GROMACS .gro file of C-alpha atoms in nm:
model
  192
    1MET     CA    1  -3.700  -2.285  -6.773
    2HIS     CA    2  -3.797  -2.313  -6.405
    3ILE     CA    3  -3.704  -2.014  -6.193
    4PHE     CA    4  -3.494  -2.228  -5.952
    5ALA     CA    5  -3.279  -2.337  -6.246
    6VAL     CA    6  -3.221  -1.963  -6.318
    7VAL     CA    7  -3.121  -1.911  -5.952
    8LEU     CA    8  -2.873  -2.199  -5.977
    9LEU     CA    9  -2.733  -2.082  -6.309
   10VAL     CA   10  -2.685  -1.732  -6.183
   11ALA     CA   11  -2.521  -1.857  -5.862
   12LEU     CA   12  -2.287  -2.084  -6.047
   13SER     CA   13  -2.198  -1.810  -6.296
   14ARG     CA   14  -2.039  -1.621  -6.003
   15LEU     CA   15  -1.791  -1.905  -5.972
   16ILE     CA   16  -1.664  -1.847  -6.328
   17PRO     CA   17  -1.361  -1.622  -6.324
   18HIS     CA   18  -1.472  -1.260  -6.398
   19PRO     CA   19  -1.363  -0.900  -6.324
   20PRO     CA   20  -1.466  -0.786  -5.971
   21ASN     CA   21  -1.829  -0.679  -5.954
   22PHE     CA   22  -1.902  -0.779  -6.318
   23ALA     CA   23  -2.175  -1.018  -6.214
   24CYS     CA   24  -2.532  -1.093  -6.301
   25ILE     CA   25  -2.699  -1.066  -5.960
   26GLY     CA   26  -2.798  -0.702  -6.010
   27ALA     CA   27  -2.952  -0.772  -6.347
   28LEU     CA   28  -3.128  -1.072  -6.209
   29ALA     CA   29  -3.267  -0.849  -5.924
   30LEU     CA   30  -3.409  -0.602  -6.176
   31PHE     CA   31  -3.540  -0.880  -6.401
   32ALA     CA   32  -3.707  -1.078  -6.118
   33GLY     CA   33  -3.852  -0.758  -5.960
   34TYR     CA   34  -3.990  -0.654  -6.299
   35ASN     CA   35  -4.138  -0.982  -6.407
   36ILE     CA   36  -4.246  -1.151  -6.084
   37ARG     CA   37  -4.511  -0.982  -5.874
   38SER     CA   38  -4.501  -1.225  -5.582
   39VAL     CA   39  -4.243  -1.224  -5.299
   40SER     CA   40  -4.035  -1.440  -5.522
   41GLY     CA   41  -3.936  -1.137  -5.727
   42LEU     CA   42  -3.745  -1.014  -5.418
   43ALA     CA   43  -3.633  -1.358  -5.292
   44ILE     CA   44  -3.486  -1.495  -5.613
   45PRO     CA   45  -3.184  -1.268  -5.652
   46LEU     CA   46  -3.118  -1.289  -5.271
   47LEU     CA   47  -3.136  -1.675  -5.290
   48ALA     CA   48  -2.892  -1.672  -5.587
   49LEU     CA   49  -2.655  -1.450  -5.397
   50LEU     CA   50  -2.683  -1.665  -5.081
   51VAL     CA   51  -2.623  -1.987  -5.274
   52SER     CA   52  -2.325  -1.837  -5.456
   53ASP     CA   53  -2.184  -1.702  -5.128
   54ILE     CA   54  -2.228  -2.054  -4.969
   55LEU     CA   55  -2.045  -2.206  -5.267
   56GLY     CA   56  -1.780  -1.936  -5.260
   57HIS     CA   57  -1.726  -1.996  -4.891
   58LEU     CA   58  -1.702  -2.368  -4.932
   59PHE     CA   59  -1.457  -2.346  -5.225
   60SER     CA   60  -1.268  -2.036  -5.094
   61VAL     CA   61  -1.341  -1.824  -5.400
   62PRO     CA   62  -1.189  -1.481  -5.358
   63GLY     CA   63  -1.444  -1.207  -5.317
   64MET     CA   64  -1.722  -1.449  -5.229
   65GLY     CA   65  -1.840  -1.611  -4.920
   66PHE     CA   66  -1.931  -1.479  -4.574
   67TYR     CA   67  -1.786  -1.168  -4.428
   68GLU     CA   68  -1.871  -0.891  -4.170
   69PRO     CA   69  -2.254  -0.924  -4.106
   70LEU     CA   70  -2.343  -0.552  -4.134
   71THR     CA   71  -2.158  -0.502  -4.466
   72MET     CA   72  -2.311  -0.827  -4.591
   73THR     CA   73  -2.660  -0.701  -4.503
   74LEU     CA   74  -2.606  -0.383  -4.684
   75VAL     CA   75  -2.475  -0.575  -4.994
   76TYR     CA   76  -2.795  -0.787  -4.994
   77SER     CA   77  -3.009  -0.470  -4.934
   78GLY     CA   78  -2.859  -0.320  -5.250
   79PHE     CA   79  -2.991  -0.609  -5.452
   80ALA     CA   80  -3.325  -0.608  -5.279
   81ALA     CA   81  -3.360  -0.238  -5.355
   82THR     CA   82  -3.292  -0.319  -5.721
   83SER     CA   83  -3.568  -0.579  -5.719
   84LEU     CA   84  -3.808  -0.331  -5.563
   85LEU     CA   85  -3.706  -0.085  -5.839
   86GLY     CA   86  -3.788  -0.350  -6.100
   87ARG     CA   87  -4.129  -0.400  -5.938
   88ALA     CA   88  -4.198  -0.024  -5.931
   89LEU     CA   89  -4.103   0.010  -6.295
   90ALA     CA   90  -4.328  -0.285  -6.400
   91THR     CA   91  -4.621  -0.119  -6.222
   92ARG     CA   92  -4.550   0.210  -6.394
   93VAL     CA   93  -4.527   0.034  -6.727
   94SER     CA   94  -4.849  -0.161  -6.681
   95GLN     CA   95  -5.026   0.159  -6.569
   96ASP     CA   96  -4.895   0.385  -6.846
   97ARG     CA   97  -4.901   0.127  -7.130
   98MET     CA   98  -4.603   0.279  -7.283
   99GLY     CA   99  -4.430   0.148  -7.602
  100ALA     CA  100  -4.123  -0.053  -7.637
  101PRO     CA  101  -3.873   0.242  -7.678
  102TRP     CA  102  -3.996   0.395  -7.346
  103VAL     CA  103  -3.974   0.056  -7.173
  104THR     CA  104  -3.622  -0.007  -7.304
  105THR     CA  105  -3.505   0.333  -7.201
  106SER     CA  106  -3.661   0.295  -6.852
  107LEU     CA  107  -3.504  -0.047  -6.810
  108VAL     CA  108  -3.160   0.103  -6.894
  109ALA     CA  109  -3.224   0.389  -6.648
  110ALA     CA  110  -3.348   0.145  -6.378
  111SER     CA  111  -3.034  -0.065  -6.428
  112LEU     CA  112  -2.809   0.238  -6.381
  113LEU     CA  113  -3.009   0.345  -6.075
  114GLY     CA  114  -2.987  -0.012  -5.938
  115SER     CA  115  -2.604  -0.017  -5.985
  116THR     CA  116  -2.587   0.325  -5.802
  117LEU     CA  117  -2.797   0.204  -5.514
  118PHE     CA  118  -2.586  -0.104  -5.477
  119PHE     CA  119  -2.266   0.104  -5.488
  120LEU     CA  120  -2.398   0.345  -5.220
  121LEU     CA  121  -2.528   0.071  -4.988
  122SER     CA  122  -2.252  -0.184  -5.028
  123ASN     CA  123  -1.974   0.073  -4.987
  124PHE     CA  124  -2.148   0.235  -4.692
  125GLY     CA  125  -2.122  -0.111  -4.534
  126VAL     CA  126  -1.749  -0.118  -4.607
  127TYR     CA  127  -1.714   0.231  -4.451
  128LEU     CA  128  -1.899   0.104  -4.132
  129ARG     CA  129  -1.629  -0.166  -4.087
  130GLY     CA  130  -1.401   0.118  -3.992
  131ASP     CA  131  -1.122   0.051  -4.261
  132PHE     CA  132  -1.124   0.414  -4.364
  133GLY     CA  133  -1.184   0.566  -4.026
  134TYR     CA  134  -1.524   0.705  -3.909
  135THR     CA  135  -1.493   1.053  -4.057
  136ILE     CA  136  -1.634   1.233  -4.355
  137ALA     CA  137  -1.284   1.212  -4.514
  138GLY     CA  138  -1.289   0.839  -4.446
  139LEU     CA  139  -1.630   0.800  -4.607
  140THR     CA  140  -1.507   1.001  -4.910
  141ARG     CA  141  -1.197   0.780  -4.937
  142CYS     CA  142  -1.409   0.470  -4.912
  143TYR     CA  143  -1.634   0.574  -5.199
  144VAL     CA  144  -1.338   0.694  -5.408
  145ALA     CA  145  -1.160   0.364  -5.367
  146ALA     CA  146  -1.471   0.187  -5.489
  147ILE     CA  147  -1.516   0.382  -5.810
  148PRO     CA  148  -1.327   0.117  -6.030
  149PHE     CA  149  -1.567  -0.150  -5.895
  150PHE     CA  150  -1.863   0.075  -5.978
  151GLY     CA  151  -1.766   0.082  -6.337
  152ASN     CA  152  -1.765  -0.303  -6.343
  153THR     CA  153  -2.101  -0.308  -6.165
  154VAL     CA  154  -2.259  -0.083  -6.424
  155MET     CA  155  -2.118  -0.281  -6.713
  156GLY     CA  156  -2.217  -0.622  -6.555
  157ASP     CA  157  -2.568  -0.507  -6.479
  158LEU     CA  158  -2.619  -0.357  -6.829
  159PHE     CA  159  -2.464  -0.666  -7.007
  160PHE     CA  160  -2.653  -0.924  -6.806
  161GLY     CA  161  -2.974  -0.716  -6.820
  162VAL     CA  162  -2.951  -0.730  -7.201
  163VAL     CA  163  -2.899  -1.105  -7.174
  164LEU     CA  164  -3.188  -1.173  -6.936
  165PHE     CA  165  -3.446  -0.931  -7.082
  166GLY     CA  166  -3.336  -1.000  -7.434
  167SER     CA  167  -3.348  -1.376  -7.386
  168ALA     CA  168  -3.691  -1.355  -7.231
  169ALA     CA  169  -3.818  -1.131  -7.512
  170ALA     CA  170  -3.680  -1.376  -7.768
  171VAL     CA  171  -3.836  -1.678  -7.602
  172GLY     CA  172  -4.168  -1.494  -7.574
  173LYS     CA  173  -4.162  -1.397  -7.930
  174LEU     CA  174  -4.070  -1.754  -8.031
  175TYR     CA  175  -4.366  -1.900  -7.835
  176GLY     CA  176  -4.597  -1.604  -7.870
  177ILE     CA  177  -4.606  -1.506  -7.506
  178ARG     CA  178  -4.524  -1.193  -7.316
  179THR     CA  179  -4.237  -1.251  -7.075
  180THR     CA  180  -4.071  -0.915  -7.030
  181GLN     CA  181  -4.361  -0.680  -6.972
  182PRO     CA  182  -4.609  -0.703  -6.691
  183ASP     CA  183  -4.944  -0.874  -6.747
  184LEU     CA  184  -5.212  -0.623  -6.685
  185SER     CA  185  -5.419  -0.899  -6.510
  186GLY     CA  186  -5.177  -0.900  -6.221
  187ARG     CA  187  -5.023  -1.229  -6.296
  188SER     CA  188  -4.650  -1.250  -6.357
  189GLY     CA  189  -4.501  -1.310  -6.694
  190ILE     CA  190  -4.263  -1.587  -6.564
  191SER     CA  191  -4.365  -1.890  -6.353
  192ASP     CA  192  -4.219  -1.895  -6.014
   0.00000   0.00000   0.00000
């Protein structure tokens, strides 16, 4: 499947009713960063997020669309950080040539770290809007109020990570190609 079809599918999936923050953008960011060594590995999840925000804005979908620029920048930065995390993990895997159990465990850990980075960055953006006041107590209240969303983020990232990495592994096994581990030659496992 062409990577732009994946971007469109992920963007459209955000329009399907779902619990807040139970989305596949974080998993796509980790997947793209892990599998695509070019700048596309960073751009793909951000493009999917932008397309879905445009659609959300046009169709007035709650929780989607355009909002305060600084907060939005930090939300996008959270996904960019997850992509970079995927790229760093892919580099480590290709250098160490570790087996499947280590890679799987590392992907789960990277997913949890990506969820945490997104939580910290996006909610710091919410704090900077001033809704909770500009104090340490306000910052604490902001993060505490976001904890239920964090649970959904973790569950969404893990669920969609299994779908993306698992589907790529199944397709790779079916066709005899490696799609979820970096190619040691430096080429990506997925065409962009």
